[in-house]
């Protein structure tokens, strides 16, 4: 079971967290709610991250849904360097999209954005989160496993371009229901 770290919305993350331990950078990263004004940059980031990117229309439609958490990460210059989307139904959620700009990868930003999404969705009574990831995406698998996700299944030929299986991962939140009122 995973314990969720709660970070306030709009949290500015220190460069050491965003850029990894030992970084000497003075930059910071801000994670905030996505807006329609972000969509062009989100679409560019999506295209740079995935072989079958989502459309602008898809992202726009998600902004209006009350069971969707859509966050963007921007650097201290205001440039969008990541986006993440998680949605829920009752007590289960799906991490639907997590994309970090190629130039910002490998520095802890994916983990920071994931932590924010998980913390926020937990506030909505979610007890379990699922996701699919390419079998070959070792960096993403390491990230998800570091947060407590475990493999629970496989989807054959789930991805196209190139065709590849997906690993289904699940995270159960560590919730003490006896304390709920």
PDB file of C-alpha atoms in Angstrom:
ATOM      1  CA  UNK A   1       0.000   0.000   0.000  1.00  0.00           C
ATOM      2  CA  UNK A   2       1.263   3.450  -0.853  1.00  0.00           C
ATOM      3  CA  UNK A   3       1.095   6.548   1.252  1.00  0.00           C
ATOM      4  CA  UNK A   4       0.241   9.598  -0.816  1.00  0.00           C
ATOM      5  CA  UNK A   5       2.276  12.746  -0.351  1.00  0.00           C
ATOM      6  CA  UNK A   6       0.021  15.784  -0.380  1.00  0.00           C
ATOM      7  CA  UNK A   7       1.327  18.896  -2.125  1.00  0.00           C
ATOM      8  CA  UNK A   8      -0.743  22.076  -2.301  1.00  0.00           C
ATOM      9  CA  UNK A   9      -2.000  23.101  -5.724  1.00  0.00           C
ATOM     10  CA  UNK A  10       0.345  25.574  -7.386  1.00  0.00           C
ATOM     11  CA  UNK A  11       3.288  24.320  -5.341  1.00  0.00           C
ATOM     12  CA  UNK A  12       6.641  25.570  -6.577  1.00  0.00           C
ATOM     13  CA  UNK A  13       9.040  22.694  -6.406  1.00  0.00           C
ATOM     14  CA  UNK A  14      12.671  23.457  -5.600  1.00  0.00           C
ATOM     15  CA  UNK A  15      15.176  22.780  -8.361  1.00  0.00           C
ATOM     16  CA  UNK A  16      16.678  19.965  -6.296  1.00  0.00           C
ATOM     17  CA  UNK A  17      13.384  18.081  -6.554  1.00  0.00           C
ATOM     18  CA  UNK A  18      12.630  19.041 -10.132  1.00  0.00           C
ATOM     19  CA  UNK A  19      16.170  18.521 -11.383  1.00  0.00           C
ATOM     20  CA  UNK A  20      17.260  15.665  -9.129  1.00  0.00           C
ATOM     21  CA  UNK A  21      19.453  15.500  -6.050  1.00  0.00           C
ATOM     22  CA  UNK A  22      22.706  17.370  -6.280  1.00  0.00           C
ATOM     23  CA  UNK A  23      21.497  19.845  -8.892  1.00  0.00           C
ATOM     24  CA  UNK A  24      23.005  23.300  -8.689  1.00  0.00           C
ATOM     25  CA  UNK A  25      20.242  24.879 -10.705  1.00  0.00           C
ATOM     26  CA  UNK A  26      18.386  27.822  -9.215  1.00  0.00           C
ATOM     27  CA  UNK A  27      15.322  27.096 -11.350  1.00  0.00           C
ATOM     28  CA  UNK A  28      11.994  25.974  -9.992  1.00  0.00           C
ATOM     29  CA  UNK A  29       9.023  24.186 -11.478  1.00  0.00           C
ATOM     30  CA  UNK A  30       5.397  25.105 -10.908  1.00  0.00           C
ATOM     31  CA  UNK A  31       2.625  22.528 -11.185  1.00  0.00           C
ATOM     32  CA  UNK A  32      -0.790  24.090 -11.691  1.00  0.00           C
ATOM     33  CA  UNK A  33      -4.208  23.411 -13.246  1.00  0.00           C
ATOM     34  CA  UNK A  34      -4.237  23.393 -17.042  1.00  0.00           C
ATOM     35  CA  UNK A  35      -6.170  26.121 -18.849  1.00  0.00           C
ATOM     36  CA  UNK A  36      -7.317  26.498 -22.467  1.00  0.00           C
ATOM     37  CA  UNK A  37      -4.348  28.831 -23.010  1.00  0.00           C
ATOM     38  CA  UNK A  38      -1.995  25.892 -22.313  1.00  0.00           C
ATOM     39  CA  UNK A  39      -3.395  23.612 -24.994  1.00  0.00           C
ATOM     40  CA  UNK A  40      -1.070  24.513 -27.868  1.00  0.00           C
ATOM     41  CA  UNK A  41       1.953  23.771 -25.674  1.00  0.00           C
ATOM     42  CA  UNK A  42       0.302  20.616 -24.302  1.00  0.00           C
ATOM     43  CA  UNK A  43      -0.322  19.355 -27.848  1.00  0.00           C
ATOM     44  CA  UNK A  44       3.331  20.026 -28.780  1.00  0.00           C
ATOM     45  CA  UNK A  45       4.538  18.214 -25.656  1.00  0.00           C
ATOM     46  CA  UNK A  46       2.173  15.328 -26.389  1.00  0.00           C
ATOM     47  CA  UNK A  47       3.466  14.999 -29.969  1.00  0.00           C
ATOM     48  CA  UNK A  48       7.064  15.005 -28.724  1.00  0.00           C
ATOM     49  CA  UNK A  49       6.247  12.304 -26.170  1.00  0.00           C
ATOM     50  CA  UNK A  50       3.963   9.778 -27.870  1.00  0.00           C
ATOM     51  CA  UNK A  51       3.742   8.060 -31.259  1.00  0.00           C
ATOM     52  CA  UNK A  52      -0.069   8.351 -31.197  1.00  0.00           C
ATOM     53  CA  UNK A  53      -0.672  11.716 -29.517  1.00  0.00           C
ATOM     54  CA  UNK A  54      -4.023  12.931 -28.269  1.00  0.00           C
ATOM     55  CA  UNK A  55      -5.716  15.771 -30.135  1.00  0.00           C
ATOM     56  CA  UNK A  56      -6.255  19.346 -28.988  1.00  0.00           C
ATOM     57  CA  UNK A  57      -9.993  18.617 -28.974  1.00  0.00           C
ATOM     58  CA  UNK A  58      -9.469  15.710 -26.562  1.00  0.00           C
ATOM     59  CA  UNK A  59      -7.506  17.887 -24.157  1.00  0.00           C
ATOM     60  CA  UNK A  60     -10.049  20.695 -24.429  1.00  0.00           C
ATOM     61  CA  UNK A  61     -12.923  18.345 -23.602  1.00  0.00           C
ATOM     62  CA  UNK A  62     -11.091  17.092 -20.509  1.00  0.00           C
ATOM     63  CA  UNK A  63     -10.755  20.602 -19.084  1.00  0.00           C
ATOM     64  CA  UNK A  64     -14.528  20.782 -18.578  1.00  0.00           C
ATOM     65  CA  UNK A  65     -14.987  17.456 -16.790  1.00  0.00           C
ATOM     66  CA  UNK A  66     -15.400  17.535 -13.029  1.00  0.00           C
ATOM     67  CA  UNK A  67     -13.918  14.047 -12.548  1.00  0.00           C
ATOM     68  CA  UNK A  68     -10.673  14.900 -14.341  1.00  0.00           C
ATOM     69  CA  UNK A  69      -7.540  16.411 -12.840  1.00  0.00           C
ATOM     70  CA  UNK A  70      -5.448  18.010 -15.597  1.00  0.00           C
ATOM     71  CA  UNK A  71      -2.178  19.596 -14.472  1.00  0.00           C
ATOM     72  CA  UNK A  72       0.731  21.202 -16.273  1.00  0.00           C
ATOM     73  CA  UNK A  73       4.298  21.791 -15.152  1.00  0.00           C
ATOM     74  CA  UNK A  74       6.097  24.928 -16.207  1.00  0.00           C
ATOM     75  CA  UNK A  75       9.637  26.100 -15.652  1.00  0.00           C
ATOM     76  CA  UNK A  76      10.584  29.412 -14.079  1.00  0.00           C
ATOM     77  CA  UNK A  77      10.400  31.082 -17.503  1.00  0.00           C
ATOM     78  CA  UNK A  78       6.780  29.936 -17.878  1.00  0.00           C
ATOM     79  CA  UNK A  79       7.506  27.302 -20.536  1.00  0.00           C
ATOM     80  CA  UNK A  80       5.347  24.188 -20.328  1.00  0.00           C
ATOM     81  CA  UNK A  81       7.587  21.174 -19.696  1.00  0.00           C
ATOM     82  CA  UNK A  82       5.063  18.529 -18.692  1.00  0.00           C
ATOM     83  CA  UNK A  83       1.422  17.599 -18.348  1.00  0.00           C
ATOM     84  CA  UNK A  84      -0.548  14.940 -16.547  1.00  0.00           C
ATOM     85  CA  UNK A  85      -4.147  13.754 -16.485  1.00  0.00           C
ATOM     86  CA  UNK A  86      -5.923  11.468 -14.067  1.00  0.00           C
ATOM     87  CA  UNK A  87      -9.659  10.764 -13.886  1.00  0.00           C
ATOM     88  CA  UNK A  88     -11.835   8.833 -11.516  1.00  0.00           C
ATOM     89  CA  UNK A  89     -15.132   6.996 -11.216  1.00  0.00           C
ATOM     90  CA  UNK A  90     -16.271   6.283  -7.662  1.00  0.00           C
ATOM     91  CA  UNK A  91     -13.220   4.949  -5.783  1.00  0.00           C
ATOM     92  CA  UNK A  92     -11.060   4.024  -8.788  1.00  0.00           C
ATOM     93  CA  UNK A  93      -8.913   6.244 -10.973  1.00  0.00           C
ATOM     94  CA  UNK A  94      -6.883   5.940 -14.117  1.00  0.00           C
ATOM     95  CA  UNK A  95      -3.684   7.799 -14.776  1.00  0.00           C
ATOM     96  CA  UNK A  96      -4.515   8.532 -18.392  1.00  0.00           C
ATOM     97  CA  UNK A  97      -1.590  10.670 -19.492  1.00  0.00           C
ATOM     98  CA  UNK A  98       1.777  11.729 -18.108  1.00  0.00           C
ATOM     99  CA  UNK A  99       4.215  13.429 -20.474  1.00  0.00           C
ATOM    100  CA  UNK A 100       7.434  15.264 -19.731  1.00  0.00           C
ATOM    101  CA  UNK A 101       9.151  17.336 -22.393  1.00  0.00           C
ATOM    102  CA  UNK A 102      12.155  15.397 -23.781  1.00  0.00           C
ATOM    103  CA  UNK A 103      14.572  18.123 -22.616  1.00  0.00           C
ATOM    104  CA  UNK A 104      13.231  17.924 -19.035  1.00  0.00           C
ATOM    105  CA  UNK A 105      13.223  14.129 -18.616  1.00  0.00           C
ATOM    106  CA  UNK A 106      15.335  12.241 -16.120  1.00  0.00           C
ATOM    107  CA  UNK A 107      15.330  14.994 -13.510  1.00  0.00           C
ATOM    108  CA  UNK A 108      12.489  13.998 -11.192  1.00  0.00           C
ATOM    109  CA  UNK A 109       9.772  16.108 -12.782  1.00  0.00           C
ATOM    110  CA  UNK A 110       7.699  13.078 -13.808  1.00  0.00           C
ATOM    111  CA  UNK A 111       7.705  11.877 -10.213  1.00  0.00           C
ATOM    112  CA  UNK A 112       6.785  15.304  -8.877  1.00  0.00           C
ATOM    113  CA  UNK A 113       3.889  15.644 -11.322  1.00  0.00           C
ATOM    114  CA  UNK A 114       2.729  12.102 -10.569  1.00  0.00           C
ATOM    115  CA  UNK A 115       2.834  12.816  -6.822  1.00  0.00           C
ATOM    116  CA  UNK A 116       0.626  15.887  -7.269  1.00  0.00           C
ATOM    117  CA  UNK A 117      -1.905  13.964  -9.373  1.00  0.00           C
ATOM    118  CA  UNK A 118      -2.049  11.077  -6.881  1.00  0.00           C
ATOM    119  CA  UNK A 119      -2.392  13.394  -3.896  1.00  0.00           C
ATOM    120  CA  UNK A 120      -5.216  15.337  -5.528  1.00  0.00           C
ATOM    121  CA  UNK A 121      -7.173  12.297  -6.708  1.00  0.00           C
ATOM    122  CA  UNK A 122      -6.914  10.748  -3.236  1.00  0.00           C
ATOM    123  CA  UNK A 123      -8.848  13.739  -1.908  1.00  0.00           C
ATOM    124  CA  UNK A 124     -11.832  12.545  -3.977  1.00  0.00           C
ATOM    125  CA  UNK A 125     -12.116   9.235  -2.144  1.00  0.00           C
ATOM    126  CA  UNK A 126     -10.130   7.207  -4.657  1.00  0.00           C
ATOM    127  CA  UNK A 127      -8.691   4.015  -3.194  1.00  0.00           C
ATOM    128  CA  UNK A 128      -7.079   2.501  -6.288  1.00  0.00           C
ATOM    129  CA  UNK A 129      -5.321   3.855  -9.376  1.00  0.00           C
ATOM    130  CA  UNK A 130      -4.679   2.002 -12.636  1.00  0.00           C
ATOM    131  CA  UNK A 131      -2.558   2.793 -15.670  1.00  0.00           C
ATOM    132  CA  UNK A 132      -1.185   1.189 -18.800  1.00  0.00           C
ATOM    133  CA  UNK A 133       2.425   1.575 -19.876  1.00  0.00           C
ATOM    134  CA  UNK A 134       4.415   0.244 -22.816  1.00  0.00           C
ATOM    135  CA  UNK A 135       6.252  -2.919 -21.882  1.00  0.00           C
ATOM    136  CA  UNK A 136       9.478  -1.380 -23.230  1.00  0.00           C
ATOM    137  CA  UNK A 137       9.179   1.922 -21.322  1.00  0.00           C
ATOM    138  CA  UNK A 138      11.671   1.093 -18.599  1.00  0.00           C
ATOM    139  CA  UNK A 139      11.972   4.655 -17.281  1.00  0.00           C
ATOM    140  CA  UNK A 140       8.208   4.919 -16.762  1.00  0.00           C
ATOM    141  CA  UNK A 141       8.050   1.462 -15.193  1.00  0.00           C
ATOM    142  CA  UNK A 142      10.791   2.464 -12.721  1.00  0.00           C
ATOM    143  CA  UNK A 143       8.909   5.660 -11.865  1.00  0.00           C
ATOM    144  CA  UNK A 144       5.586   3.912 -11.289  1.00  0.00           C
ATOM    145  CA  UNK A 145       7.133   1.103  -9.260  1.00  0.00           C
ATOM    146  CA  UNK A 146       8.955   3.678  -7.121  1.00  0.00           C
ATOM    147  CA  UNK A 147       5.517   5.037  -6.173  1.00  0.00           C
ATOM    148  CA  UNK A 148       4.142   1.609  -5.252  1.00  0.00           C
ATOM    149  CA  UNK A 149       2.431   0.568  -8.480  1.00  0.00           C
ATOM    150  CA  UNK A 150       2.413  -3.178  -9.128  1.00  0.00           C
ATOM    151  CA  UNK A 151       1.801  -5.122 -12.338  1.00  0.00           C
ATOM    152  CA  UNK A 152      -1.646  -6.742 -12.368  1.00  0.00           C
ATOM    153  CA  UNK A 153      -2.080  -7.640 -16.019  1.00  0.00           C
ATOM    154  CA  UNK A 154      -1.111  -7.230 -19.617  1.00  0.00           C
ATOM    155  CA  UNK A 155      -2.972  -5.978 -22.677  1.00  0.00           C
ATOM    156  CA  UNK A 156      -1.768  -7.662 -25.872  1.00  0.00           C
ATOM    157  CA  UNK A 157      -1.108  -5.349 -28.827  1.00  0.00           C
ATOM    158  CA  UNK A 158      -2.521  -2.394 -26.883  1.00  0.00           C
ATOM    159  CA  UNK A 159      -0.227   0.163 -28.486  1.00  0.00           C
ATOM    160  CA  UNK A 160       0.265   0.869 -32.168  1.00  0.00           C
ATOM    161  CA  UNK A 161       3.077   2.626 -33.963  1.00  0.00           C
ATOM    162  CA  UNK A 162       4.922   0.446 -33.023  1.00  0.00           C
ATOM    163  CA  UNK A 163       2.609  -2.364 -31.979  1.00  0.00           C
ATOM    164  CA  UNK A 164       3.398  -3.377 -28.419  1.00  0.00           C
ATOM    165  CA  UNK A 165       1.856  -4.907 -25.328  1.00  0.00           C
ATOM    166  CA  UNK A 166       0.901  -2.772 -22.342  1.00  0.00           C
ATOM    167  CA  UNK A 167       1.538  -3.657 -18.743  1.00  0.00           C
ATOM    168  CA  UNK A 168      -1.400  -2.790 -16.487  1.00  0.00           C
ATOM    169  CA  UNK A 169      -0.259  -1.356 -13.164  1.00  0.00           C
ATOM    170  CA  UNK A 170      -2.271  -0.777 -10.014  1.00  0.00           C
ATOM    171  CA  UNK A 171      -1.685   1.309  -6.902  1.00  0.00           C
ATOM    172  CA  UNK A 172      -3.775   0.804  -3.766  1.00  0.00           C
ATOM    173  CA  UNK A 173      -3.775   3.747  -1.404  1.00  0.00           C
ATOM    174  CA  UNK A 174      -3.043   3.021   2.243  1.00  0.00           C
ATOM    175  CA  UNK A 175      -6.344   4.172   3.723  1.00  0.00           C
ATOM    176  CA  UNK A 176      -7.571   3.536   7.238  1.00  0.00           C
ATOM    177  CA  UNK A 177     -11.333   3.425   6.712  1.00  0.00           C
ATOM    178  CA  UNK A 178     -11.943   3.220  10.468  1.00  0.00           C
ATOM    179  CA  UNK A 179     -10.861   6.877  10.693  1.00  0.00           C
ATOM    180  CA  UNK A 180     -13.318   8.060   8.049  1.00  0.00           C
ATOM    181  CA  UNK A 181     -16.334   9.917   9.342  1.00  0.00           C
TER     182      UNK A 181
END
